[in-house]
mmCIF file of C-alpha atoms in Angstrom:
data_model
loop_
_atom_site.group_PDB
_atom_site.id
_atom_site.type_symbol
_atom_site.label_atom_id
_atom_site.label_comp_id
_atom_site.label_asym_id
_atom_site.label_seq_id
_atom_site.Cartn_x
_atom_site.Cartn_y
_atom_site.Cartn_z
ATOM 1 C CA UNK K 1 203.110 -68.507 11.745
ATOM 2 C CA UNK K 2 202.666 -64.889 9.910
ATOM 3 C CA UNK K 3 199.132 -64.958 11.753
ATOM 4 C CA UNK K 4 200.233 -65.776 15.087
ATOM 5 C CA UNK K 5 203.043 -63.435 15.063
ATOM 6 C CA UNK K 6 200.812 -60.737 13.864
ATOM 7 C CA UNK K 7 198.288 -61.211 16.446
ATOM 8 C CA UNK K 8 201.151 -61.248 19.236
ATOM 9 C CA UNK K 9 202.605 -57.761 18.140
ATOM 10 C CA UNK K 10 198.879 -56.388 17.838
ATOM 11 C CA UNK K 11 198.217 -57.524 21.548
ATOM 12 C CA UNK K 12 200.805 -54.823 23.616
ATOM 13 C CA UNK K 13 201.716 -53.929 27.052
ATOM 14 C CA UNK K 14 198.702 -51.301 27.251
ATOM 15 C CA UNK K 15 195.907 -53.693 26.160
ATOM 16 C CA UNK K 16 196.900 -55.892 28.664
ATOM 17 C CA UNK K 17 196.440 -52.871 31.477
ATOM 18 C CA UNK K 18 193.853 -51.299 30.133
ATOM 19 C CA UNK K 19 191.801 -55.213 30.075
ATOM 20 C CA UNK K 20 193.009 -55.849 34.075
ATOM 21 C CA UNK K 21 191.885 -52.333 34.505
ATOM 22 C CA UNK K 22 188.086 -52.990 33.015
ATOM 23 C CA UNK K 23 187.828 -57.116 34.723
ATOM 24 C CA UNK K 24 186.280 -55.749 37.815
ATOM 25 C CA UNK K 25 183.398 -54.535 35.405
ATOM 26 C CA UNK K 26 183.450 -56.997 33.230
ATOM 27 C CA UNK K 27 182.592 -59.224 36.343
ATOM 28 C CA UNK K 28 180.399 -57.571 37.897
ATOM 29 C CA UNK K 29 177.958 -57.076 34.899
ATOM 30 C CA UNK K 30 178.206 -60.869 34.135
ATOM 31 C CA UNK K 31 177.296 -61.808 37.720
ATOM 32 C CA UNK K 32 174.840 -59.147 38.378
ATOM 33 C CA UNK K 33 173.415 -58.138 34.243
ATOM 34 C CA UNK K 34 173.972 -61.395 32.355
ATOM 35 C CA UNK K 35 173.687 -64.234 34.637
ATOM 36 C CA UNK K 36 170.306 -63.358 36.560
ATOM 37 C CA UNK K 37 168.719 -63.108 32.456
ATOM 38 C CA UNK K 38 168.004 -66.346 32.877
ATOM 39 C CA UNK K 39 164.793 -65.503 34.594
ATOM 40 C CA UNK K 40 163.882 -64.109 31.611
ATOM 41 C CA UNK K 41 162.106 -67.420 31.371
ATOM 42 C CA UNK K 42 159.809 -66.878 34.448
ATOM 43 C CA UNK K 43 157.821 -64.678 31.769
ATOM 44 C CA UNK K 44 157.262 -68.238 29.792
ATOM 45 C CA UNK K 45 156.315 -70.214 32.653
ATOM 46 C CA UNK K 46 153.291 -70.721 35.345
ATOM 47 C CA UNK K 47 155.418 -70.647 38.452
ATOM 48 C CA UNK K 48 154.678 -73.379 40.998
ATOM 49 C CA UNK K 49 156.081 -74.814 43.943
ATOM 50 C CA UNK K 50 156.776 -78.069 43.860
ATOM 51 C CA UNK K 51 156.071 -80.921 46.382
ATOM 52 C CA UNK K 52 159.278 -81.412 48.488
ATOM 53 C CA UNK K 53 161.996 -78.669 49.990
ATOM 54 C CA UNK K 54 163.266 -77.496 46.506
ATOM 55 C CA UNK K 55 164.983 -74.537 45.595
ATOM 56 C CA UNK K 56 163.759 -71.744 43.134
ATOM 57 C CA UNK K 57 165.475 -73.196 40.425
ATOM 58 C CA UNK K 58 164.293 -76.592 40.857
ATOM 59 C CA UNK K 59 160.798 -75.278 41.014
ATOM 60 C CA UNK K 60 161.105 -72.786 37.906
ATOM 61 C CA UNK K 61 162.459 -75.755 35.639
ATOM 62 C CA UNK K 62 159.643 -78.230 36.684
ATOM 63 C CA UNK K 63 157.053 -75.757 36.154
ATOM 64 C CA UNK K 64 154.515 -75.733 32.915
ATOM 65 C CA UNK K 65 155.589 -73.526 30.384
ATOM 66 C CA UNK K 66 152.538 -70.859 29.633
ATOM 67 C CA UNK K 67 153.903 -69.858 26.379
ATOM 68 C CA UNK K 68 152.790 -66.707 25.689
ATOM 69 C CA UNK K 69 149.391 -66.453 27.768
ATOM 70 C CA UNK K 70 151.547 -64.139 30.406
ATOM 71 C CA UNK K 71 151.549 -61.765 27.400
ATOM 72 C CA UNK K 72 148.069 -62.100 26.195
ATOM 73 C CA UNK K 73 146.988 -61.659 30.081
ATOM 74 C CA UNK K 74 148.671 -58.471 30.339
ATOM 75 C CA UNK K 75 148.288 -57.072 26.311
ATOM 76 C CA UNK K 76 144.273 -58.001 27.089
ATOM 77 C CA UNK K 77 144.123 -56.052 30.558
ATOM 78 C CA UNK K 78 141.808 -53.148 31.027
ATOM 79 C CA UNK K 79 144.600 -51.111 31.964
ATOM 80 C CA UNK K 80 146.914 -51.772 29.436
ATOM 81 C CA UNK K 81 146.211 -49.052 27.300
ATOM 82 C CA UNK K 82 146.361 -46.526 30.232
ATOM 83 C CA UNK K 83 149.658 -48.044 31.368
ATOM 84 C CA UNK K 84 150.675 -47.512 27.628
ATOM 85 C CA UNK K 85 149.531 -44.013 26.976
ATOM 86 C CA UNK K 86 150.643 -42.569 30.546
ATOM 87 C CA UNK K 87 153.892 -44.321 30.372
ATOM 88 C CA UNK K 88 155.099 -42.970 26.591
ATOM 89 C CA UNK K 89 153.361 -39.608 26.941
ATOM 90 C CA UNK K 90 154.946 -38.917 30.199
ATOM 91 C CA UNK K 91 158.244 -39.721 28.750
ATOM 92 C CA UNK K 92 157.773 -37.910 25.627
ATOM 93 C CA UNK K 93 157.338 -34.837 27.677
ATOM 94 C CA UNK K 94 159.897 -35.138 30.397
ATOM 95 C CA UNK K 95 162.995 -35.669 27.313
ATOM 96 C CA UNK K 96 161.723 -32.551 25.722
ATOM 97 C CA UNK K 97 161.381 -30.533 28.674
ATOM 98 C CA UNK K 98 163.933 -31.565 30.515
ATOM 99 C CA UNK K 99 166.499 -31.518 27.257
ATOM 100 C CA UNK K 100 165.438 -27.291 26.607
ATOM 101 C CA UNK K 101 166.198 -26.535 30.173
ATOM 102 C CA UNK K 102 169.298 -27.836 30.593
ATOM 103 C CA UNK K 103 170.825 -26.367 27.168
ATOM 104 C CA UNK K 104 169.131 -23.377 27.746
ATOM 105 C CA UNK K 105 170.684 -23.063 31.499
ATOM 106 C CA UNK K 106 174.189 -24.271 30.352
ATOM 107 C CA UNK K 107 173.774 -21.214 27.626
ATOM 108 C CA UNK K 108 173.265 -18.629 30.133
ATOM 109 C CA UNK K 109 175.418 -19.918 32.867
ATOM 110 C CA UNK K 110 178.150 -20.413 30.325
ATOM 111 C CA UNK K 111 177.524 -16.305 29.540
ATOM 112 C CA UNK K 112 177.671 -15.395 32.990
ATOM 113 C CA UNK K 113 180.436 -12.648 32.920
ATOM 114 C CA UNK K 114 180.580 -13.639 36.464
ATOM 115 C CA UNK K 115 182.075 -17.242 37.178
ATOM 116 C CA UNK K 116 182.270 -17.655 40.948
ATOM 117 C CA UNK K 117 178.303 -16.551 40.921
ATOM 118 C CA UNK K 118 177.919 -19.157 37.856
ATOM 119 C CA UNK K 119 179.723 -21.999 39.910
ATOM 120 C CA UNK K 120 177.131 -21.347 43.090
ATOM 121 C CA UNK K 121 174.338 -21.280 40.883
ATOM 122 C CA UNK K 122 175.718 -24.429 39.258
ATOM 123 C CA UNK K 123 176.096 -26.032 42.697
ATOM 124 C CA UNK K 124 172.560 -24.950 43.840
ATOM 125 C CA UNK K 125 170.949 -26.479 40.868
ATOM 126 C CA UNK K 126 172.964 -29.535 40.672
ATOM 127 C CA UNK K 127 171.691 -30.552 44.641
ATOM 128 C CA UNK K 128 168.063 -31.812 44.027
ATOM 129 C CA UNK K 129 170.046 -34.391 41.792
ATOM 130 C CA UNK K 130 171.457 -35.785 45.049
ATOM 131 C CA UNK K 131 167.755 -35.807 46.966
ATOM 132 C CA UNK K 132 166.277 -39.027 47.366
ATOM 133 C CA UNK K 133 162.074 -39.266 46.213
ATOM 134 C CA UNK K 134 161.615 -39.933 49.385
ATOM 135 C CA UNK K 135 162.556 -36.621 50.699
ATOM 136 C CA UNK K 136 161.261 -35.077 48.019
ATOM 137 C CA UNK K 137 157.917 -36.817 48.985
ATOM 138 C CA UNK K 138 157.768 -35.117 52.647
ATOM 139 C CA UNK K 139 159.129 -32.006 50.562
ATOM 140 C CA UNK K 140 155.824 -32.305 48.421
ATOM 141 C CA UNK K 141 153.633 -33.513 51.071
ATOM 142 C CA UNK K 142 154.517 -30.203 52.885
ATOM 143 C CA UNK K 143 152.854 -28.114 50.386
ATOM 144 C CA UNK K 144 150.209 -30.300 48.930
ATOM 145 C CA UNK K 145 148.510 -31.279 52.163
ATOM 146 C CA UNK K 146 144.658 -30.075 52.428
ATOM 147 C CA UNK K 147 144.965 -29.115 55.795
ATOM 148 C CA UNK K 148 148.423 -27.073 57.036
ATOM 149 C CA UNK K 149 149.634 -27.158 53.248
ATOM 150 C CA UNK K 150 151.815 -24.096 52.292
ATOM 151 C CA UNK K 151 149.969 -23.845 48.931
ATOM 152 C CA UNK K 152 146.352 -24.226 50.216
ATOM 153 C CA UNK K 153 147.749 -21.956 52.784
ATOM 154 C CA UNK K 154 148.135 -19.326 50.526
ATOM 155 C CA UNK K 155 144.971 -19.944 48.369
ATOM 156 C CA UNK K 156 143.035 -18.986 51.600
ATOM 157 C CA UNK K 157 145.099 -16.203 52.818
ATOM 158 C CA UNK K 158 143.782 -14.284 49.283
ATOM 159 C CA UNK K 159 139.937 -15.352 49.987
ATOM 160 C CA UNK K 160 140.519 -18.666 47.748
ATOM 161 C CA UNK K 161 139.373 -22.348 49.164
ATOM 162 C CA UNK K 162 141.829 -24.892 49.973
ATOM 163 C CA UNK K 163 142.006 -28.193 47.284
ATOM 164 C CA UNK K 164 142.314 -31.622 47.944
ATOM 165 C CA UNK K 165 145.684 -31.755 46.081
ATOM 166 C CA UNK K 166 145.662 -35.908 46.083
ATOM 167 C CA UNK K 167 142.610 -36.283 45.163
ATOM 168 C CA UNK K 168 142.597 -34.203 42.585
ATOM 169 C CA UNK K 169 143.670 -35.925 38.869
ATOM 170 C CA UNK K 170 144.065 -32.772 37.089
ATOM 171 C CA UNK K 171 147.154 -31.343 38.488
ATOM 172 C CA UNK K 172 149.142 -34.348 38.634
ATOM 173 C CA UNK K 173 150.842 -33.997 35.156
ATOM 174 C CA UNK K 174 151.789 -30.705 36.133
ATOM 175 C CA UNK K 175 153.295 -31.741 39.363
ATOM 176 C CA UNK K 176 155.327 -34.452 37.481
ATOM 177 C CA UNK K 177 156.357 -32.444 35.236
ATOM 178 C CA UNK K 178 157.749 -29.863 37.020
ATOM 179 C CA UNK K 179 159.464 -32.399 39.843
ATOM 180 C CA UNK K 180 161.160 -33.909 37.523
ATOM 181 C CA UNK K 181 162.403 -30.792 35.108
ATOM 182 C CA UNK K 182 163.172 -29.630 38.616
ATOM 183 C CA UNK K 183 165.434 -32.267 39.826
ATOM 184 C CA UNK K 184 166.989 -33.434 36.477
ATOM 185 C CA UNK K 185 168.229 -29.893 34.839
ATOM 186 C CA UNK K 186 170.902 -30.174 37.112
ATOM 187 C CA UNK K 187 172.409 -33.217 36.187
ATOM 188 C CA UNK K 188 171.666 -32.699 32.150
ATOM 189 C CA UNK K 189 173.332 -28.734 32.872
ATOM 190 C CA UNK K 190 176.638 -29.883 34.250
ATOM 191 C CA UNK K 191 176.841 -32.626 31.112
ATOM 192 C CA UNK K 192 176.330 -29.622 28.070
ATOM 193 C CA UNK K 193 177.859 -27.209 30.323
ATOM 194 C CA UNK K 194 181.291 -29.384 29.976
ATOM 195 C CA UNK K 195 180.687 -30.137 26.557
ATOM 196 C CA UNK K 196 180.498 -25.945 26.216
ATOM 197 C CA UNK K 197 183.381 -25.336 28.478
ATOM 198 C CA UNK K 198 185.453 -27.696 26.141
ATOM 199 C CA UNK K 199 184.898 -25.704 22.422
ATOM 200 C CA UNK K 200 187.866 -24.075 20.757
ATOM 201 C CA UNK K 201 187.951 -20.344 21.751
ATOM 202 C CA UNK K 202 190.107 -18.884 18.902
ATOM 203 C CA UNK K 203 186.524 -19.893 17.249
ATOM 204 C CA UNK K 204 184.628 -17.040 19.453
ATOM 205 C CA UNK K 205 187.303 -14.573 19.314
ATOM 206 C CA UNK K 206 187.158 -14.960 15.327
ATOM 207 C CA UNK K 207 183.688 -14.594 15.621
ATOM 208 C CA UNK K 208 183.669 -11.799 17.603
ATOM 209 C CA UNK K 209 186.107 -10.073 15.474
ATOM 210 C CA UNK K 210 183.640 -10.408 12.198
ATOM 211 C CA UNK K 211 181.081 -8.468 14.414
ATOM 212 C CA UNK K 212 179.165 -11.777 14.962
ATOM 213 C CA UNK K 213 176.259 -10.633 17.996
ATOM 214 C CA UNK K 214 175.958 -13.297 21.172
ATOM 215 C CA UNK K 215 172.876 -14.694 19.547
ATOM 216 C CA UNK K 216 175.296 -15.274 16.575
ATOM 217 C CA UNK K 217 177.924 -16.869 18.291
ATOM 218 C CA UNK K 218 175.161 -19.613 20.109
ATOM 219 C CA UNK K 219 173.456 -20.226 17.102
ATOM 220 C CA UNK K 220 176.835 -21.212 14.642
ATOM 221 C CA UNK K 221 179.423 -21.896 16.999
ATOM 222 C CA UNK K 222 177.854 -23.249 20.409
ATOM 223 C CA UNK K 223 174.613 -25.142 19.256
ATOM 224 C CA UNK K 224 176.733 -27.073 16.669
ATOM 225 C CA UNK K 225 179.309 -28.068 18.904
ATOM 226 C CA UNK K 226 177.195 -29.251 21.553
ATOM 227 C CA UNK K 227 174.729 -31.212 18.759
ATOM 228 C CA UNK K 228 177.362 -34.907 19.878
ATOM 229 C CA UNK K 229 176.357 -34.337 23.063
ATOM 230 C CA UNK K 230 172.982 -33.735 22.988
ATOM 231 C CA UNK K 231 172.235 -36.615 20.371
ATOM 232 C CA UNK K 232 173.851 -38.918 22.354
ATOM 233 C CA UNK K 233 171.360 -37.967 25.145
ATOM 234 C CA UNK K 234 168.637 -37.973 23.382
ATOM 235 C CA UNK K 235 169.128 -41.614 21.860
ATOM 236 C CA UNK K 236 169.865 -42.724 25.631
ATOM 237 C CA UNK K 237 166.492 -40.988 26.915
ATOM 238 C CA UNK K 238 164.415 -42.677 24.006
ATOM 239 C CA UNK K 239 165.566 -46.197 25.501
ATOM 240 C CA UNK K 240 163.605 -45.138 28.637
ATOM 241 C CA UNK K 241 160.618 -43.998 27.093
ATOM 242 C CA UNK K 242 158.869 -47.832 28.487
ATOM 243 C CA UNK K 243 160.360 -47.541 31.759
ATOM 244 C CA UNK K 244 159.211 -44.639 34.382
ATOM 245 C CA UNK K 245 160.761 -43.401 37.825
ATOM 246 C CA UNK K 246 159.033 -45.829 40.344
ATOM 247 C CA UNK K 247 160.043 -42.552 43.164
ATOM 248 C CA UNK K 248 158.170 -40.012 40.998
ATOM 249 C CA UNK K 249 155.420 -41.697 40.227
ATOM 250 C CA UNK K 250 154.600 -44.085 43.143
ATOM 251 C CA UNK K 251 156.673 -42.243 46.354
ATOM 252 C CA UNK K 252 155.849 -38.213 45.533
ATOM 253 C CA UNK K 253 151.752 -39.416 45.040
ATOM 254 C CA UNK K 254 151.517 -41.344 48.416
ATOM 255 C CA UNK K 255 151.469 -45.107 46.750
ATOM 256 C CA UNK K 256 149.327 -43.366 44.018
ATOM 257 C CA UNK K 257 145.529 -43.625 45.510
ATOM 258 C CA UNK K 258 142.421 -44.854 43.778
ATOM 259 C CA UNK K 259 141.313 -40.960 42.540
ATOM 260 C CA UNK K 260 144.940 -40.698 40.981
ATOM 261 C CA UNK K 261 145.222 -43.947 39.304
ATOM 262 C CA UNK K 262 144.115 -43.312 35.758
ATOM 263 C CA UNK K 263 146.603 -40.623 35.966
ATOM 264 C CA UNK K 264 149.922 -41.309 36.946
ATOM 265 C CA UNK K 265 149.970 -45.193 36.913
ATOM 266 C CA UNK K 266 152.830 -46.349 34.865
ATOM 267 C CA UNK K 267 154.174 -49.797 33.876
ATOM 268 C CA UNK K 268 156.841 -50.189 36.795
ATOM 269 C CA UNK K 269 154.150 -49.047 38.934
ATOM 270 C CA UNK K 270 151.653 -51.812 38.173
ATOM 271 C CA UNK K 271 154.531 -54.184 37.761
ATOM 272 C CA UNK K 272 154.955 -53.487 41.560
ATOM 273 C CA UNK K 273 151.448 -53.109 42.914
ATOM 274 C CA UNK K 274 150.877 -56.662 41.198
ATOM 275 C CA UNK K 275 153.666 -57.919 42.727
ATOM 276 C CA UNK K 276 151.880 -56.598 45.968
ATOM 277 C CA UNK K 277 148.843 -58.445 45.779
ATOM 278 C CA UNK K 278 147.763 -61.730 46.503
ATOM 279 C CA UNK K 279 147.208 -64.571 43.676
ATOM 280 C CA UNK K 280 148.577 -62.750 40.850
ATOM 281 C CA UNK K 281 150.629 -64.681 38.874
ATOM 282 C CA UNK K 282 154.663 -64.050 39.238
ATOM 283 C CA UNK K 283 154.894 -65.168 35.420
ATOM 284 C CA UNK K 284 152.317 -62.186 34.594
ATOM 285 C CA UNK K 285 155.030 -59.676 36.408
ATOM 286 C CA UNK K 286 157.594 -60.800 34.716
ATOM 287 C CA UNK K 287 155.723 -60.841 31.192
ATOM 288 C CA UNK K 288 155.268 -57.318 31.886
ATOM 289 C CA UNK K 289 158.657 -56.500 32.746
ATOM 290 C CA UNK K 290 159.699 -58.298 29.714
ATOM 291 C CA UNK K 291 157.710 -56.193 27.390
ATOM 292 C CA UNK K 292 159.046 -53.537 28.318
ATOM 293 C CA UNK K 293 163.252 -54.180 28.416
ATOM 294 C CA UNK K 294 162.024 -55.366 24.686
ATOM 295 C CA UNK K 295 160.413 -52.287 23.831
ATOM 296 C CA UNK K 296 162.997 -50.047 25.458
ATOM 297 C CA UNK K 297 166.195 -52.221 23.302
ATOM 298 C CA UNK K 298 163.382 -51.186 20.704
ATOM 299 C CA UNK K 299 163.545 -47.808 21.086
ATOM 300 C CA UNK K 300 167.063 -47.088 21.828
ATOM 301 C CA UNK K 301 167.679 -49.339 18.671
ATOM 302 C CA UNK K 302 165.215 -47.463 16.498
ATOM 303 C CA UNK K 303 166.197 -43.476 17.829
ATOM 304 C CA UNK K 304 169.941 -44.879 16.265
ATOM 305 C CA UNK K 305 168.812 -45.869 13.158
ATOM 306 C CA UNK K 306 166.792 -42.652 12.431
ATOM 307 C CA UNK K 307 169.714 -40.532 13.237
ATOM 308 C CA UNK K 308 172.091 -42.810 11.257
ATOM 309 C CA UNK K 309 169.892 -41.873 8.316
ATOM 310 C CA UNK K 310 170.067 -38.476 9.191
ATOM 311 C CA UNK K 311 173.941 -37.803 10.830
ATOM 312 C CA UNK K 312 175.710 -40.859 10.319
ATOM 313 C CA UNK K 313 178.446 -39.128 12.206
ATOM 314 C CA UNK K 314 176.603 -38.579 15.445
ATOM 315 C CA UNK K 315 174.979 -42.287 16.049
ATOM 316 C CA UNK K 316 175.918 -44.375 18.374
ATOM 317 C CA UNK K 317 176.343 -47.981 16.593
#
């Protein structure tokens, strides 16, 4: 009786809003995140049809289970180590990029003595969040094209010849690198620019009054205050480090041709292009795109633990 009466006055008025208020989500994540895992075991299986008008169901349970030669199909690839390589380095180098820009342009807009100029610049570097890859393709294409290009334009208005932008490997990472540092630091801005905006400021004004220098201020007041924030991000962006941006990678190179394929191929983008051609296997997709929601739990899992070691205070779980 003692138990049941204690878990009655635990349960209150507000937990009972506050659960009607989250349902909606909770549904929609079972129907649309939990309930289509169970294709998980397409991965497992050598997907046939069978004889008769059955449904995809029907035909995924009566298939032979593969076991794990989808894996050892796609682990034993020729381009698996490419996939690998381009997929984590790419990564890698976007998270540490795009992570110094947007600090660095949350410090100086957060400086600005002027804050209607700081909220326009805001704005105008906030918008390329909004842009869809596939304007930002015709965006890119409008530069990059050998003939009328804007760029190659310019290279032979100073006596220079024009380059054959997409066919050209070398200045892909480049590209990537800088479209997507371009179109991100808004987003990642606005997040430590709130996270700024929300600091105690009887902490600068004591600052200022024991002669403590801007430079001072950032380094022992704004940097530490922000660190929540930006190890929060960080432990999200490592549970991406498997997956790419199929618009980045596949849209801005035009379907990403034969002379850039070594290059800026990715996992989701072979995932896709096998999924575009003819007799491959539908288990073999799927073993791929298994591999790599395992790797990314992996990751995200693994980034936690390290900074648990390190700042217990700032993990996640």
């Amino acid at each position: 009786m003692r138990k049941g009466k204690a878990l009655k006055k635990r349960w209150s008025r507000d937990d009972t809003e506050l659960f009607l208020l989250s349902l909606p989500t909770l549904i929609w994540y079972a129907i649309f995140a939990y309930l289509p895992m169970f294709g998980i075991i397409i991965a497992f299986k050598v997907y046939r049809l069978q004889p008769g008008r059955h449904g995809f169901i029907y035909n995924l349970l009566h298939s032979e289970w593969a076991g794990f030669g989808n894996f050892s199909f796609f682990f034993t690839s020729d381009a698996f180590a490419m996939l690998l390589r381009n997929t984590i380095l790419y990564n890698i180098v976007f998270i540490i990029i795009s992570a110094s820009v947007a600090v660095g342009g949350a410090l100086m807009l957060s400086n600005m003595r002027n804050k209607g100029g700081s909220k326009v610049y805001q704005t105008m570097m906030f918008l390329p969040y909004f842009m869809s890859w596939v304007v930002v393709t015709y965006f890119v294409y409008a530069i990059l094209t050998p003939e009328r290009g804007y760029l190659n334009g310019i290279i032979r208005a100073m006596g220079g010849e024009g380059i054959l932008w997409y066919q050209e490997a070398k200045y892909w990472p480049f590209i990537l690198v800088l479209l997507n540092t371009w179109k991100g630091m808004g987003y990642g801005m606005v997040l430590y620019l709130a996270s700024i905006t929300g600091i105690d400021q009887s902490l600068y004004e004591a600052a200022v009054m024991d002669g403590a220098t801007k430079w001072q201020q950032t380094v022992h007041i704004t940097l530490p205050s922000i660190k929540p924030v930006f190890i929060m991000m960080l432990i999200l962006d490592c549970g991406k480090i498997f997956n790419s941006d199929f618009g980045l990678f596949y849209q801005v190179t035009g379907g990403i041709p034969a002379s850039l394929y070594s290059t800026v191929s990715t996992f989701d983008t072979y995932i896709y292009k096998a999924m575009q051609t003819p007799g491959v296997p539908i288990g073999q997709t799927a073993a791929a795109s298994f591999f790599q929601a395992i790797c990314s739990c992996g990751t995200i899992l693994l980034a936690n633990w390290v900074v648990k070691k390190i700042d217990s205070e700032n993990s996640l779980i």
